């Protein structure tokens, strides 16, 4: 398999498994599909979730490169032969803790993008990259498969695959080289220059 899924921190996985085993946590989740399940479930495909920050690459902004920060780990929750929900974890002063369950379009979109990435044939480390200003989530295919999954920036050899629903004008599931997609995102986020009075 060309995807090298990194291992999640053990406390993050334990916190998700504990939440899955807690009737109270599952019952209080806003996930009808998860609450309705009768059989066993498993937490699979741990993906580090990074948030893209400081995206303005313009010379007027000093040409500062973007940076990312790790915001958590996401696990897809499998029941039988399908993923029905996801679980997020977050880092606190006491370590990794369960944050919440959720369902919706990004669960199926993540699964579809991962399957598509497996067929590329190039080894990648899969991650998720969130662009909050555009309400956008991408599958980040990091070329350095042995890299620390909690660190790093999108490199020129990496691919970004927008997940559906993607912002208007950006095709979901189409792999974009970082060098191609980041300028498009920057252009959308950067406010237009104010007109100077005549």
Tab-separated table of C-alpha atoms in Angstrom:
chain	number	residue	atom	x	y	z
A	1	UNK	CA	0.000	0.000	0.000
A	2	UNK	CA	1.557	3.331	-1.011
A	3	UNK	CA	0.023	5.180	1.965
A	4	UNK	CA	2.079	5.046	5.147
A	5	UNK	CA	-0.519	5.830	7.824
A	6	UNK	CA	1.399	7.092	10.851
A	7	UNK	CA	0.675	5.604	14.261
A	8	UNK	CA	-1.325	7.889	16.502
A	9	UNK	CA	-0.118	8.669	20.014
A	10	UNK	CA	-1.236	5.751	22.198
A	11	UNK	CA	-3.123	8.007	24.663
A	12	UNK	CA	-5.127	9.496	21.779
A	13	UNK	CA	-6.208	6.050	20.609
A	14	UNK	CA	-6.979	4.938	24.170
A	15	UNK	CA	-9.167	8.012	24.719
A	16	UNK	CA	-11.189	7.249	21.570
A	17	UNK	CA	-11.577	3.584	22.481
A	18	UNK	CA	-12.718	4.580	25.971
A	19	UNK	CA	-15.284	6.970	24.473
A	20	UNK	CA	-16.517	4.268	22.087
A	21	UNK	CA	-16.945	1.966	25.063
A	22	UNK	CA	-18.879	4.564	27.028
A	23	UNK	CA	-22.645	4.426	26.423
A	24	UNK	CA	-22.910	7.958	27.804
A	25	UNK	CA	-20.317	9.403	25.380
A	26	UNK	CA	-21.902	7.662	22.388
A	27	UNK	CA	-25.456	8.555	23.450
A	28	UNK	CA	-24.611	12.243	23.915
A	29	UNK	CA	-22.820	12.475	20.561
A	30	UNK	CA	-24.571	14.302	17.734
A	31	UNK	CA	-24.136	11.235	15.554
A	32	UNK	CA	-27.394	9.354	14.962
A	33	UNK	CA	-25.583	6.734	12.871
A	34	UNK	CA	-23.202	5.955	15.721
A	35	UNK	CA	-25.950	5.867	18.343
A	36	UNK	CA	-28.034	3.458	16.212
A	37	UNK	CA	-25.294	0.847	15.813
A	38	UNK	CA	-25.783	-2.562	17.386
A	39	UNK	CA	-22.545	-4.342	16.499
A	40	UNK	CA	-18.895	-3.753	17.288
A	41	UNK	CA	-17.080	-0.660	16.057
A	42	UNK	CA	-13.383	0.116	15.643
A	43	UNK	CA	-11.250	3.253	15.410
A	44	UNK	CA	-9.079	3.134	12.292
A	45	UNK	CA	-6.953	5.247	9.963
A	46	UNK	CA	-5.554	7.752	12.464
A	47	UNK	CA	-4.741	11.004	10.698
A	48	UNK	CA	-2.976	14.002	12.201
A	49	UNK	CA	-5.052	17.149	11.672
A	50	UNK	CA	-3.027	20.255	10.896
A	51	UNK	CA	-4.355	23.798	10.595
A	52	UNK	CA	-2.865	26.031	7.908
A	53	UNK	CA	-2.000	29.425	9.335
A	54	UNK	CA	-0.429	32.611	8.058
A	55	UNK	CA	-1.337	31.890	4.459
A	56	UNK	CA	-0.732	35.380	3.085
A	57	UNK	CA	2.320	34.929	0.854
A	58	UNK	CA	2.215	38.371	-0.766
A	59	UNK	CA	5.261	40.596	-0.791
A	60	UNK	CA	3.186	43.287	0.917
A	61	UNK	CA	2.780	40.934	3.884
A	62	UNK	CA	6.518	40.378	4.003
A	63	UNK	CA	6.392	37.184	1.946
A	64	UNK	CA	6.161	35.094	5.099
A	65	UNK	CA	5.706	31.401	4.334
A	66	UNK	CA	2.642	29.625	5.664
A	67	UNK	CA	2.911	27.537	8.777
A	68	UNK	CA	0.895	24.700	10.209
A	69	UNK	CA	0.079	23.585	13.710
A	70	UNK	CA	-1.121	20.188	14.830
A	71	UNK	CA	-4.645	20.567	16.206
A	72	UNK	CA	-5.416	16.901	16.912
A	73	UNK	CA	-5.762	13.374	15.610
A	74	UNK	CA	-8.822	12.083	13.781
A	75	UNK	CA	-9.902	8.437	13.691
A	76	UNK	CA	-12.487	7.028	11.304
A	77	UNK	CA	-15.015	4.822	13.088
A	78	UNK	CA	-15.802	1.588	11.255
A	79	UNK	CA	-18.872	-0.553	11.664
A	80	UNK	CA	-18.778	-3.656	9.513
A	81	UNK	CA	-17.621	-2.704	6.036
A	82	UNK	CA	-18.203	1.053	6.221
A	83	UNK	CA	-17.099	4.126	8.114
A	84	UNK	CA	-20.022	5.692	9.945
A	85	UNK	CA	-18.439	8.502	11.947
A	86	UNK	CA	-15.168	10.023	13.069
A	87	UNK	CA	-13.620	10.834	16.425
A	88	UNK	CA	-11.347	13.772	17.123
A	89	UNK	CA	-8.813	14.087	19.895
A	90	UNK	CA	-6.958	17.134	21.164
A	91	UNK	CA	-3.833	17.802	23.167
A	92	UNK	CA	-4.255	19.263	26.648
A	93	UNK	CA	-1.819	19.983	29.461
A	94	UNK	CA	-2.543	16.453	30.693
A	95	UNK	CA	-1.955	14.817	27.313
A	96	UNK	CA	-4.178	13.557	24.499
A	97	UNK	CA	-7.906	13.410	25.260
A	98	UNK	CA	-11.043	12.524	23.340
A	99	UNK	CA	-12.765	15.632	21.970
A	100	UNK	CA	-15.925	14.587	20.106
A	101	UNK	CA	-17.598	12.265	17.627
A	102	UNK	CA	-19.080	13.570	14.405
A	103	UNK	CA	-20.568	12.383	11.139
A	104	UNK	CA	-21.343	14.090	7.867
A	105	UNK	CA	-19.822	14.604	4.438
A	106	UNK	CA	-16.186	14.757	5.542
A	107	UNK	CA	-16.263	11.162	6.808
A	108	UNK	CA	-17.183	9.739	3.397
A	109	UNK	CA	-14.999	12.316	1.624
A	110	UNK	CA	-11.946	11.317	3.669
A	111	UNK	CA	-12.509	7.640	2.938
A	112	UNK	CA	-12.926	8.337	-0.793
A	113	UNK	CA	-9.803	10.528	-0.959
A	114	UNK	CA	-7.734	7.909	0.888
A	115	UNK	CA	-8.845	5.174	-1.527
A	116	UNK	CA	-8.022	7.431	-4.459
A	117	UNK	CA	-4.587	8.203	-2.979
A	118	UNK	CA	-3.797	4.496	-2.637
A	119	UNK	CA	-4.097	4.142	-6.409
A	120	UNK	CA	-1.570	6.897	-7.139
A	121	UNK	CA	1.307	4.479	-6.690
A	122	UNK	CA	3.620	6.972	-4.968
A	123	UNK	CA	4.278	6.483	-1.258
A	124	UNK	CA	2.823	9.261	0.899
A	125	UNK	CA	2.094	9.901	4.548
A	126	UNK	CA	-1.580	10.934	4.752
A	127	UNK	CA	-2.567	13.871	6.923
A	128	UNK	CA	-5.478	16.274	7.052
A	129	UNK	CA	-4.955	19.983	6.468
A	130	UNK	CA	-7.645	22.439	7.489
A	131	UNK	CA	-7.936	25.925	5.991
A	132	UNK	CA	-10.370	27.596	8.426
A	133	UNK	CA	-10.673	30.868	6.492
A	134	UNK	CA	-12.171	28.959	3.552
A	135	UNK	CA	-14.058	26.313	5.561
A	136	UNK	CA	-11.920	23.835	3.654
A	137	UNK	CA	-10.421	20.467	4.528
A	138	UNK	CA	-7.862	18.684	2.387
A	139	UNK	CA	-6.134	15.338	2.448
A	140	UNK	CA	-2.462	16.298	2.669
A	141	UNK	CA	-0.268	13.673	1.026
A	142	UNK	CA	3.155	14.289	2.536
A	143	UNK	CA	5.987	12.893	0.417
A	144	UNK	CA	8.294	12.221	3.377
A	145	UNK	CA	6.721	9.013	4.663
A	146	UNK	CA	9.049	8.751	7.651
A	147	UNK	CA	8.521	12.318	8.852
A	148	UNK	CA	7.158	13.168	12.271
A	149	UNK	CA	3.396	13.337	11.578
A	150	UNK	CA	3.006	16.110	14.145
A	151	UNK	CA	5.409	18.494	12.392
A	152	UNK	CA	6.262	19.936	9.027
A	153	UNK	CA	4.970	22.197	6.326
A	154	UNK	CA	3.396	21.349	2.977
A	155	UNK	CA	6.412	20.761	0.726
A	156	UNK	CA	6.528	21.325	-3.050
A	157	UNK	CA	6.523	17.543	-3.657
A	158	UNK	CA	3.383	17.091	-1.547
A	159	UNK	CA	-0.163	16.863	-2.877
A	160	UNK	CA	-3.317	18.452	-1.471
A	161	UNK	CA	-6.642	16.786	-2.251
A	162	UNK	CA	-9.635	19.017	-1.394
A	163	UNK	CA	-12.412	17.086	0.298
A	164	UNK	CA	-16.051	17.590	-0.583
A	165	UNK	CA	-17.670	19.946	-0.017
A	166	UNK	CA	-14.872	22.117	-1.408
A	167	UNK	CA	-15.090	25.895	-1.842
A	168	UNK	CA	-16.613	27.067	-5.141
A	169	UNK	CA	-14.152	26.877	-8.021
A	170	UNK	CA	-11.912	24.282	-6.339
A	171	UNK	CA	-12.481	20.738	-7.565
A	172	UNK	CA	-12.973	18.176	-4.820
A	173	UNK	CA	-10.853	15.018	-5.006
A	174	UNK	CA	-8.475	16.467	-7.586
A	175	UNK	CA	-4.863	16.145	-6.372
A	176	UNK	CA	-3.086	19.489	-6.574
A	177	UNK	CA	0.640	20.037	-6.105
A	178	UNK	CA	1.198	22.321	-3.135
A	179	UNK	CA	2.900	24.851	-5.415
A	180	UNK	CA	-0.305	25.044	-7.496
A	181	UNK	CA	-2.998	25.140	-4.814
A	182	UNK	CA	-1.415	27.375	-2.142
A	183	UNK	CA	-1.318	30.457	-4.407
A	184	UNK	CA	-5.013	29.924	-5.237
A	185	UNK	CA	-5.879	29.718	-1.548
A	186	UNK	CA	-3.723	32.738	-0.771
A	187	UNK	CA	-5.488	34.760	-3.458
A	188	UNK	CA	-8.883	33.860	-2.004
A	189	UNK	CA	-7.901	34.748	1.548
A	190	UNK	CA	-5.922	37.926	0.860
A	191	UNK	CA	-8.243	40.951	0.961
A	192	UNK	CA	-8.131	43.161	-2.127
A	193	UNK	CA	-5.996	46.274	-1.835
A	194	UNK	CA	-7.935	49.310	-0.752
A	195	UNK	CA	-8.391	51.861	-3.488
A	196	UNK	CA	-6.579	55.111	-2.835
A	197	UNK	CA	-8.684	58.252	-3.166
A	198	UNK	CA	-7.932	60.415	-6.199
